[in-house]
Short mmCIF file of C-alpha atoms (C1' of nucleotides) in Angstrom, two decimals:
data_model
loop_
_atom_site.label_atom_id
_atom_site.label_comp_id
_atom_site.label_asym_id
_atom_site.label_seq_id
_atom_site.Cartn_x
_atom_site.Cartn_y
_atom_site.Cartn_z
CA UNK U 1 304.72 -23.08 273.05
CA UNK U 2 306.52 -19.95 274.64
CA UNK U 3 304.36 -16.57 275.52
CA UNK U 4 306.70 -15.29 272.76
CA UNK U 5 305.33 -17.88 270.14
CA UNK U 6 302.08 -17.44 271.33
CA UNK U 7 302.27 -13.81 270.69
CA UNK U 8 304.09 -14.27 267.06
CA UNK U 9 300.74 -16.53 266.08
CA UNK U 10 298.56 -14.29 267.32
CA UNK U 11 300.29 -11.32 264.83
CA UNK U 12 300.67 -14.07 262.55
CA UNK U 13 296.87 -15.00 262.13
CA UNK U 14 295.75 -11.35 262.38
CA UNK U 15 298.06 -10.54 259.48
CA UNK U 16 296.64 -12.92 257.47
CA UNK U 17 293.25 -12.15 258.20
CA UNK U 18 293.80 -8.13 257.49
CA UNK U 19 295.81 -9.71 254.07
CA UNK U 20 293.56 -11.54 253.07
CA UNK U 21 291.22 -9.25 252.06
CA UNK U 22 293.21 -6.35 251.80
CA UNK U 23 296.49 -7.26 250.22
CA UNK U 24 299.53 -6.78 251.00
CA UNK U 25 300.10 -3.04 250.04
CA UNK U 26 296.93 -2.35 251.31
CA UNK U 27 297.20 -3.74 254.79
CA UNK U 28 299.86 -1.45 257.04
CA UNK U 29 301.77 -1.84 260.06
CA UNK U 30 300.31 0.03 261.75
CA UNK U 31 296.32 -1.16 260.83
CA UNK U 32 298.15 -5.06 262.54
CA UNK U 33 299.39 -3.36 264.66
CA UNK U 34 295.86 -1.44 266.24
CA UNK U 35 294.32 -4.46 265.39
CA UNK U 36 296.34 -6.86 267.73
CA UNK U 37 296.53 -4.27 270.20
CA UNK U 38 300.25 -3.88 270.00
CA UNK U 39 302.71 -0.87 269.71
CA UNK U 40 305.02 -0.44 266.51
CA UNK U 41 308.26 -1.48 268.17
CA UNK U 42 306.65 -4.59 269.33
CA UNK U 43 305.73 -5.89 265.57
CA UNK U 44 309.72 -5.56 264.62
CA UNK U 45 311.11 -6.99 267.90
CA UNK U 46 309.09 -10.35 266.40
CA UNK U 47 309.41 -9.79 262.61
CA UNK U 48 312.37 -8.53 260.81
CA UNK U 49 310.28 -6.06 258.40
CA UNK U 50 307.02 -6.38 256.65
CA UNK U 51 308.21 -8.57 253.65
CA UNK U 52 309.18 -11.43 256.56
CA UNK U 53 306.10 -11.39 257.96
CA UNK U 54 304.61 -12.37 254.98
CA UNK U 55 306.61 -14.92 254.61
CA UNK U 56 306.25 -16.13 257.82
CA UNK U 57 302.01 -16.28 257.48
CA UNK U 58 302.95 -18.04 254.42
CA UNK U 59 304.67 -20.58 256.27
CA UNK U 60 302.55 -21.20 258.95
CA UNK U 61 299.74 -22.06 256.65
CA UNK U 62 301.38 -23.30 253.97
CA UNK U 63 302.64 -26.15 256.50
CA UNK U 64 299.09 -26.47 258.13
CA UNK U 65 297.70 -27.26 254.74
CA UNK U 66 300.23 -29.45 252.99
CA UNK U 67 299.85 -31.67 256.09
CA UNK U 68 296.34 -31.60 255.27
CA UNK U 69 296.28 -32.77 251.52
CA UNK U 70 299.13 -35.03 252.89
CA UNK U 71 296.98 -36.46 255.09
CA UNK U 72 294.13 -36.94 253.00
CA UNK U 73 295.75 -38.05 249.53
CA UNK U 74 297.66 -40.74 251.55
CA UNK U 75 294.88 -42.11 253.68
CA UNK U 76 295.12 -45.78 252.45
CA UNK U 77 291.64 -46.64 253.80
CA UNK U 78 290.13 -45.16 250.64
CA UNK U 79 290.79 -45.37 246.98
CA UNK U 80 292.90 -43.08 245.53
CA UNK U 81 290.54 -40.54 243.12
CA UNK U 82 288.12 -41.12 246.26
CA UNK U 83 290.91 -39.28 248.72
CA UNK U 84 290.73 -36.75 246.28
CA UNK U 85 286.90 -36.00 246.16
CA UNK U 86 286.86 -36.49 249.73
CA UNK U 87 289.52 -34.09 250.18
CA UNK U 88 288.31 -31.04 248.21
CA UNK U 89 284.25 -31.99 249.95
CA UNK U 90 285.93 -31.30 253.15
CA UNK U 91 287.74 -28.18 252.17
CA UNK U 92 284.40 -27.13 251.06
CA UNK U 93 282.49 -28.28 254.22
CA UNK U 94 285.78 -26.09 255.90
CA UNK U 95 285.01 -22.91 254.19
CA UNK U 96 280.94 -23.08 255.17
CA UNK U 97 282.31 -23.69 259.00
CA UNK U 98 284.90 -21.39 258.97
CA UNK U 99 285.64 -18.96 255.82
CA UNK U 100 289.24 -18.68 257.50
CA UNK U 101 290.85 -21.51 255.73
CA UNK U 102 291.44 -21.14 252.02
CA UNK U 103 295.16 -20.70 252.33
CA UNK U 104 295.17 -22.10 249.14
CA UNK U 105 295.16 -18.48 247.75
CA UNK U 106 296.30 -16.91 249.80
CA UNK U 107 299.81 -17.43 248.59
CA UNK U 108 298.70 -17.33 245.01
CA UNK U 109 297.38 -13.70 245.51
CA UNK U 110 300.40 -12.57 247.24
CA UNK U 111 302.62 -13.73 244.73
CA UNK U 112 300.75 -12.13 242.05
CA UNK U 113 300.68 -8.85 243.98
CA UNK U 114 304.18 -8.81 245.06
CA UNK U 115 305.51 -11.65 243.61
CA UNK U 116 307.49 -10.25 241.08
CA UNK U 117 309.34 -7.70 243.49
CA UNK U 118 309.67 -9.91 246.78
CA UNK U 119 311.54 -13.30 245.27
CA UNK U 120 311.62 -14.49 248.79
CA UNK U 121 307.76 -14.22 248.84
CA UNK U 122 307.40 -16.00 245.28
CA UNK U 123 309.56 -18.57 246.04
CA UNK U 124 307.93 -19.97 249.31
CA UNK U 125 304.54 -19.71 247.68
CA UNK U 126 305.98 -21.34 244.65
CA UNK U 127 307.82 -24.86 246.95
CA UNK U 128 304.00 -24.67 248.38
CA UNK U 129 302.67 -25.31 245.07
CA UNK U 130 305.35 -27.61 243.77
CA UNK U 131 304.50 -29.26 246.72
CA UNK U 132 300.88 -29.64 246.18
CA UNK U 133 301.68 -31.27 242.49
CA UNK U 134 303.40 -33.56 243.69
CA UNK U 135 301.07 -35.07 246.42
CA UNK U 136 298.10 -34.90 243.83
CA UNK U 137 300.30 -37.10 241.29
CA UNK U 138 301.31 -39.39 243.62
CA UNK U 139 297.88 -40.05 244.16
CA UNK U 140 296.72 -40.21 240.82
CA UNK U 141 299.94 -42.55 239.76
CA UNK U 142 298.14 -44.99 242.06
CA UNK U 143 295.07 -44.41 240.90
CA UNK U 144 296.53 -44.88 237.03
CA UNK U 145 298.36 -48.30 238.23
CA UNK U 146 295.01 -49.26 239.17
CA UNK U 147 293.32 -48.50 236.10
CA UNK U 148 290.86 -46.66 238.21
CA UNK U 149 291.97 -43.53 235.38
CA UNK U 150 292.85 -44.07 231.83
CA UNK U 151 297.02 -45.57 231.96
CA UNK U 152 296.97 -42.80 229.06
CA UNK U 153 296.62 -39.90 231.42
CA UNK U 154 299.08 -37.79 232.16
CA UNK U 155 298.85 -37.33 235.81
CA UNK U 156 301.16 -34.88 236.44
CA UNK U 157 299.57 -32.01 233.76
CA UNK U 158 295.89 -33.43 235.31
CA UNK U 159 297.13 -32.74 239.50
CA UNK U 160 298.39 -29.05 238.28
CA UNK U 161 294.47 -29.09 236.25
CA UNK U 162 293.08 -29.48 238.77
CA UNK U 163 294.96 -27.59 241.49
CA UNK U 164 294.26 -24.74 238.47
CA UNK U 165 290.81 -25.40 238.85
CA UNK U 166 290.73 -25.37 242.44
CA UNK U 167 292.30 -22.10 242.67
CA UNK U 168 289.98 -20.31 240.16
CA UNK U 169 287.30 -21.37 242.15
CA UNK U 170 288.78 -20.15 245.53
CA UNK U 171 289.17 -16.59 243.44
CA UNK U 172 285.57 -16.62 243.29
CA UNK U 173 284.58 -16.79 246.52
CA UNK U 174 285.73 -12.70 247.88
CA UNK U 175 282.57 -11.38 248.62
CA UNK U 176 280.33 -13.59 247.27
CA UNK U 177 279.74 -14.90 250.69
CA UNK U 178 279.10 -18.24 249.41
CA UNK U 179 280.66 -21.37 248.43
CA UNK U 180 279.15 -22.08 244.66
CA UNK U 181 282.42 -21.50 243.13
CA UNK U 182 283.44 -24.30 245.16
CA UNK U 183 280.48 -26.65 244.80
CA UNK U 184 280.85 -26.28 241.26
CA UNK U 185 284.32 -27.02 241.15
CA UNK U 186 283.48 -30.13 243.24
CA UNK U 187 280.97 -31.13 240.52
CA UNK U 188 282.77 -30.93 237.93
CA UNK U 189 285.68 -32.64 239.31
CA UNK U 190 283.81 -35.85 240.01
CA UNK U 191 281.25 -35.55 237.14
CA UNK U 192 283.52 -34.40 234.37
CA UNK U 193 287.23 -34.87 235.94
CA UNK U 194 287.71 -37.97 237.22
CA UNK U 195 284.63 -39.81 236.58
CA UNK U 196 285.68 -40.08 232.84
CA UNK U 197 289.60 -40.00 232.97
CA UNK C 1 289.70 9.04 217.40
CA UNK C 2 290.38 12.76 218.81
CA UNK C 3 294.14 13.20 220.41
CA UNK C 4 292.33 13.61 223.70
CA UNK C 5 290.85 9.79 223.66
CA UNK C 6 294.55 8.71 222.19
CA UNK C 7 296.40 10.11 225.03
CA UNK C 8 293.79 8.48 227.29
CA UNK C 9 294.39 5.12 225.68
CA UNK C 10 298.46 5.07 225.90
CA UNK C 11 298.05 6.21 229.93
CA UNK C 12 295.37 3.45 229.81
CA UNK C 13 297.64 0.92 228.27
CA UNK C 14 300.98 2.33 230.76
CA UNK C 15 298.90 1.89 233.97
CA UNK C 16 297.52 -1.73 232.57
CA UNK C 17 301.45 -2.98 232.21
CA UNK C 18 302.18 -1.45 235.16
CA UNK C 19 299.65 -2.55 237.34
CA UNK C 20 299.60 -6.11 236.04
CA UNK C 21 302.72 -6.65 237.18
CA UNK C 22 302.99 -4.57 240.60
CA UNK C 23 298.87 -4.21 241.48
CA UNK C 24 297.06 -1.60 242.43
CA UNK C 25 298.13 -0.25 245.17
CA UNK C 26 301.88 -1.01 244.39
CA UNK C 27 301.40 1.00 240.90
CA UNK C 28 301.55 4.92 242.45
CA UNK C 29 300.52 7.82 240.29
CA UNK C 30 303.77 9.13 240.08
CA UNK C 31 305.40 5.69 238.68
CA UNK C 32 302.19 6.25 236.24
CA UNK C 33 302.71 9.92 234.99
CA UNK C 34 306.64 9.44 234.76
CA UNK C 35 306.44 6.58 232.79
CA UNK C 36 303.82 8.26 230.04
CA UNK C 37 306.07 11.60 230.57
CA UNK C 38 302.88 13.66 231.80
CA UNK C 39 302.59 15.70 234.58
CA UNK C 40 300.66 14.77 237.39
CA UNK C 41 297.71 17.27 236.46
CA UNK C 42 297.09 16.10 233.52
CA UNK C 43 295.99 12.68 234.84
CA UNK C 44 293.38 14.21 236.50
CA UNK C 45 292.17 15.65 233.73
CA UNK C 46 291.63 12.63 231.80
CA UNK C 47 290.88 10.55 234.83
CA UNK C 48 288.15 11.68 237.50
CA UNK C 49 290.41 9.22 240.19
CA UNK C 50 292.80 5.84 240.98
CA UNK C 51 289.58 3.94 241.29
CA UNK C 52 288.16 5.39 238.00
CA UNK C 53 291.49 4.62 236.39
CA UNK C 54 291.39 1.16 237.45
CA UNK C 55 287.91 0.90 235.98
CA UNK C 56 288.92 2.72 232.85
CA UNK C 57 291.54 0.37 232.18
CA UNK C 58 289.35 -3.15 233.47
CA UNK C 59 286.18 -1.80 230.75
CA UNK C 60 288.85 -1.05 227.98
CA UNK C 61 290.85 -4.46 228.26
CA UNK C 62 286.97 -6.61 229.06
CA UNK C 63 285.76 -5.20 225.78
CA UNK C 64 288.57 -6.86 223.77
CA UNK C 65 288.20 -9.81 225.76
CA UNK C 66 284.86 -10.47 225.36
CA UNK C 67 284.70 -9.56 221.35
CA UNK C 68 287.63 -11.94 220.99
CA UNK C 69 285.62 -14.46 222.74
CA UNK C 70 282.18 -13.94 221.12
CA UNK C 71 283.84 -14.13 217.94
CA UNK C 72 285.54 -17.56 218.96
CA UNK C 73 282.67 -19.27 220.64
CA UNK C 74 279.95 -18.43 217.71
CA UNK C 75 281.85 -19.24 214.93
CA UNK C 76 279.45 -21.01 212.29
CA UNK C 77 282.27 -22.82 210.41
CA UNK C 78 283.27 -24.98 213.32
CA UNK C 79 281.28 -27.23 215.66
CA UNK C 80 281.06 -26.15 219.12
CA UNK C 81 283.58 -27.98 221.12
CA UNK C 82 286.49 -27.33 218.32
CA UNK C 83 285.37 -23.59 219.00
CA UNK C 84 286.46 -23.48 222.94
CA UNK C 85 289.71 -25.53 222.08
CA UNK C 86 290.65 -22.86 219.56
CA UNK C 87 289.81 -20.17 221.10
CA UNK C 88 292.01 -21.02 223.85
CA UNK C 89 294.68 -22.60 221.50
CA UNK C 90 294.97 -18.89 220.05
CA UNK C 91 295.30 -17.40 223.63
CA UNK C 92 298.40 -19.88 224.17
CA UNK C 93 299.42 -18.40 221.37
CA UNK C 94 298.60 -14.88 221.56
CA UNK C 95 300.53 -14.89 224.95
CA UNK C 96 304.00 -16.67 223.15
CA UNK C 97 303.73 -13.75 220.67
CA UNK C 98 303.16 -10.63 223.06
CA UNK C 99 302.42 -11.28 226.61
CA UNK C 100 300.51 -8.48 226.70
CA UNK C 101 297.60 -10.00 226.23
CA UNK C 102 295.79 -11.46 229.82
CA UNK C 103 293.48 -9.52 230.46
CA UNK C 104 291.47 -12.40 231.70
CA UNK C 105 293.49 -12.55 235.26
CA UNK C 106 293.83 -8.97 235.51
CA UNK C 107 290.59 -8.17 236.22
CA UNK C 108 290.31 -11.17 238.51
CA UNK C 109 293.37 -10.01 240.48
CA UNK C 110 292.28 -6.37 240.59
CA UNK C 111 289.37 -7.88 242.51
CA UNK C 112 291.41 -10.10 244.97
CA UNK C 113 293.62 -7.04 245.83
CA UNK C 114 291.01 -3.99 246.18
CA UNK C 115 287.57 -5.57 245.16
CA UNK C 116 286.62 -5.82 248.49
CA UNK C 117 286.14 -1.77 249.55
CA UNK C 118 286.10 -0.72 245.76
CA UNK C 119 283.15 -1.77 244.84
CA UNK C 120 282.70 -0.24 241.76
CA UNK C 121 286.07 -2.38 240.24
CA UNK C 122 284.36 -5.34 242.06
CA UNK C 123 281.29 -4.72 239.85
CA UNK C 124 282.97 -4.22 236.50
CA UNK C 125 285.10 -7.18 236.76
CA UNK C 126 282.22 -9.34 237.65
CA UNK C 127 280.18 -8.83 234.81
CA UNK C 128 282.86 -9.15 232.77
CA UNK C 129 282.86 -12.46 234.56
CA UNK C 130 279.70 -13.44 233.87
CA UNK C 131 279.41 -12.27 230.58
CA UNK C 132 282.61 -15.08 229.96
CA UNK C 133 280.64 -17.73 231.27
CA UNK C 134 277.39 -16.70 229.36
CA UNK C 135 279.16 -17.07 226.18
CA UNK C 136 281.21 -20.61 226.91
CA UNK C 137 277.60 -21.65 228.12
CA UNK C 138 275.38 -20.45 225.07
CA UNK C 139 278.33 -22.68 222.97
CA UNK C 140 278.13 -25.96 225.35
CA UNK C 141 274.24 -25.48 225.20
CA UNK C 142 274.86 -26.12 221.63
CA UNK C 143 277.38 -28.87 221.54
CA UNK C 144 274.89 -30.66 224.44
CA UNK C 145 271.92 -30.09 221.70
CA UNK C 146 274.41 -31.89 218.63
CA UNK C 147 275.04 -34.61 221.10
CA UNK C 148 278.44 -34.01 221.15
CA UNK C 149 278.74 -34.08 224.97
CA UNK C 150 277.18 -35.91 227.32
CA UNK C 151 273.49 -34.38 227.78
CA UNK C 152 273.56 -34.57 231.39
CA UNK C 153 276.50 -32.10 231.80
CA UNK C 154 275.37 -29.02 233.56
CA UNK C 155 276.57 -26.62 230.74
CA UNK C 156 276.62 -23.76 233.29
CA UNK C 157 278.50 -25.61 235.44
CA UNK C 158 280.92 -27.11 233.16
CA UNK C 159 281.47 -23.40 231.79
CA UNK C 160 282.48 -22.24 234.84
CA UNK C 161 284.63 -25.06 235.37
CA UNK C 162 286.69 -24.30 232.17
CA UNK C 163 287.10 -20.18 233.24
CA UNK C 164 288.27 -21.03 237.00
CA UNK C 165 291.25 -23.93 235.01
CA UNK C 166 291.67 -21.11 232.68
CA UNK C 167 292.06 -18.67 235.19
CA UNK C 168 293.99 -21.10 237.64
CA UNK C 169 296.76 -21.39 234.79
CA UNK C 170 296.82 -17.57 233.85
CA UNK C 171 297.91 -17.03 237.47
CA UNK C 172 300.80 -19.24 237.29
CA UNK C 173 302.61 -17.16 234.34
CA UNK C 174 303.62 -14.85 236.52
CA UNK C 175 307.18 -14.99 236.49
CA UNK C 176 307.43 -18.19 235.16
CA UNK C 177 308.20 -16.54 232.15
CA UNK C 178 306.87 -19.70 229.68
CA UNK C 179 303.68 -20.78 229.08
CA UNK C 180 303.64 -24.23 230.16
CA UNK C 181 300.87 -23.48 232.70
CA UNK C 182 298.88 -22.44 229.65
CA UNK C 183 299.64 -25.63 227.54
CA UNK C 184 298.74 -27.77 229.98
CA UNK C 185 295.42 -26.30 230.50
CA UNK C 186 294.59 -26.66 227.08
CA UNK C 187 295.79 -30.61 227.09
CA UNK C 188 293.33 -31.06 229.58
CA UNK C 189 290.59 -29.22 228.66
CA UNK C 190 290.94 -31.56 225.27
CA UNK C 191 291.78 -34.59 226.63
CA UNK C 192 290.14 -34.32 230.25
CA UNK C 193 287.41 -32.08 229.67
CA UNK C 194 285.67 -31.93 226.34
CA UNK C 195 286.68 -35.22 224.93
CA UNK C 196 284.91 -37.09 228.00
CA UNK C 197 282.04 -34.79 228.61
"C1'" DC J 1 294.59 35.83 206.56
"C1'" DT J 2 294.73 38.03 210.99
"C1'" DT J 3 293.25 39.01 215.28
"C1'" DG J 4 291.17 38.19 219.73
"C1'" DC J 5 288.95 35.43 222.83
"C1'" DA J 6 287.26 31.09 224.93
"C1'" DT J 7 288.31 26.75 225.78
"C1'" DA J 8 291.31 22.60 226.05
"C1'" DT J 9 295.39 21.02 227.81
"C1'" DT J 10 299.85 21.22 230.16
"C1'" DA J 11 302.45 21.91 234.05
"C1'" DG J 12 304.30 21.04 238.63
"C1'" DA J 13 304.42 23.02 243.38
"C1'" DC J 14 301.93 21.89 247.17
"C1'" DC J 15 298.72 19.52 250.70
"C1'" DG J 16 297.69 16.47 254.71
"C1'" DG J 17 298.19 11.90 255.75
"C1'" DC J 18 299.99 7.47 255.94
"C1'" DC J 19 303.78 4.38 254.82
"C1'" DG J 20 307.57 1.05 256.58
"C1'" DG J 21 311.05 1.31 259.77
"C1'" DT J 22 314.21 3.06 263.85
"C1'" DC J 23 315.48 4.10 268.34
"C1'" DA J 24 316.07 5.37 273.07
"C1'" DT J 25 313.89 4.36 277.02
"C1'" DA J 26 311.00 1.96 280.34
"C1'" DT J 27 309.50 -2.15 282.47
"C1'" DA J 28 309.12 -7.26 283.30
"C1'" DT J 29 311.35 -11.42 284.00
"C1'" DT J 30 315.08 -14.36 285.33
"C1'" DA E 1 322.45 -7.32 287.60
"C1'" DA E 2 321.36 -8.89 283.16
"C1'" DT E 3 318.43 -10.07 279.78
"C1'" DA E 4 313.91 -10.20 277.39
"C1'" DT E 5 310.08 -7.61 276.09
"C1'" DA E 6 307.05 -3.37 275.78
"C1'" DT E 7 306.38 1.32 274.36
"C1'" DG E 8 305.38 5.06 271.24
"C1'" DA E 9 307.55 9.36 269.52
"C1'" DC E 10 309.88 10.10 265.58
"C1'" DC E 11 312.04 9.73 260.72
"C1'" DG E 12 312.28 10.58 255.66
"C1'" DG E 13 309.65 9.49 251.89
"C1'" DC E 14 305.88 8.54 249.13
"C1'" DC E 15 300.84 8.39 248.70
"C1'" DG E 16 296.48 10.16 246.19
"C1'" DG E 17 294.68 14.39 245.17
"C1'" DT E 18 294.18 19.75 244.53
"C1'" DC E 19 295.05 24.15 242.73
"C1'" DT E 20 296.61 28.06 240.25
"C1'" DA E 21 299.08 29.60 236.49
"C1'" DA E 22 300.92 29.04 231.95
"C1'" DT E 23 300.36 27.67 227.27
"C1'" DA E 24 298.36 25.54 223.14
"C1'" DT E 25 294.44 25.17 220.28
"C1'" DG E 26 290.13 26.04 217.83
"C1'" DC E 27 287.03 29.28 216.14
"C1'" DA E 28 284.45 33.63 214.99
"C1'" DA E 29 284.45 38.16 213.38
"C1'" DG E 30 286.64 41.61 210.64
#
DNA sequence: CTTGCATATTAGACCGGCCGGTCATATATT
DNA sequence: AATATATGACCGGCCGGTCTAATATGCAAG
């Protein structure tokens, strides 16, 4: 990785940070731009304007997490509705660590600030979700061939239930400074979910 | 209702449209007071601030809300679980006739953008919040006495369950510009959910 | 029914401050 | 010497909010 990449991730990750709890709107150049320790002309010698660096956070974490689920919902050492559980425990176990990770969200609540202005914004957030759908049904189409969930199920409306689900619960979490929302959501997934599907 | 309150409501009801679609700090004064046709001193005459706004608009909009819902979710002439699926059966349809209607994300979102320093929008949109859950609770409590769902669901749990889905598939609208997200949930909630719980 | 006065409301120019973005210049790096 | 990167003063424009003056309205006294 070049100084210059280096130096992109480190705008990158502060950007989402200052986002993330801010918003868009309500996160300026120039608070990145103190924050990273960088001058103004610096920030648009790396990004071409404000609306590309958001997409560019986007990117970066939107990749980091798809290979995550990936990972997880293809791990063929484990039944398929147990990738799932397993997945979502460790994103919980993730946030108690480290309250960095929920990109989930993150793109959600940009889109829904901005979404409808910035198409370029909405539409990576939107592939990112499209994306998620898809691994979740691929592992429940297994799980249906195995009969571990009813053949009657319609996977495809139950991965974008539960991704719903999931995303409520990560909207609970600013400034509660816990992870119930979560637990919950974990709960009810196994208990309710897929325990009886 | 005096003019006074009526002009309140219709600057109320501009900055709600407005803001739902743009946020909070996208949605400037001006944009509010052209669109109404009002001069700029007149909004602070009916509103102490932005902040107050924002509350003034979340209490207006959770009052509705939560009537709507009480109304649903106590119904005598229906048993319990058929309440919840009609409720939300109505909101589907609600939204198809005049998406004016989701409030439900709006407060939500408010929080996500500016909940974090404005504490006092924080506050009003989590009661709201809990208030929701309360009421799906005090229902499942009842449909758990009948025996019409499993009576080792956690009924608090499983009530906040349904509001993060709900919530989950309210912020997929956005754009989308159909209510599949919507339908979905509710095939879920009957056929995941409630039917197995 | 009119007048006169207090109060409610309208009206928009104006404020300092911050916004996203540009640019010419300086300094490293090769 | 040429190219890559750093620097921050500067731009027009909009932000939320204030203020003073004008005007509409309601009401009490004659």
């Amino acid at each position: 990785m070049t100084k210059k990449e280096l130096k992109k991730l480190e705008i990158i990750k502060t950007g989402f940070f200052l986002m993330k709890s801010k918003g868009y709107n309500g996160t300026g150049i120039n608070e990145i731009i103190h924050t990273v320790g960088i001058p103004k002309g610096s920030f648009y010698y790396y990004f071409e304007s404000k609306e590309g660096f958001a997409i560019e956070i986007l990117n970066y974490y939107a990749d980091r997490l798809l290979q995550n689920v990936a990972d997880a919902l293809t791990d063929p050492s484990q039944p398929p509705l147990q990738r799932i559980l397993k997945l979502y425990k460790r994103q919980v176990a993730d946030y108690l660590d480290n309250s960095s990770f929920s990109y989930g969200a993150f793109g959600t609540r940009l889109c829904q600030e901005i979404g409808s202005r910035h198409t370029l914004v909405k539409n990576a957030a939107e592939k990112v979700y499209k994306d998620l759908i898809g691994l979740h049904n691929q592992c429940l189409l297994e799980a249906s061939a195995k009969g571990d969930i009813g053949r009657d199920i319609d996977t495809a409306k139950l991965s974008e239930f539960i991704i719903y689900s999931w995303e409520g619960a990560l909207m609970r979490l600013n400034g509660s400074k816990n992870a119930d929302s979560l637990q919950t959501f974990n709960d009810m997934l196994q208990d309710v979910v897929l325990k009886r599907a």
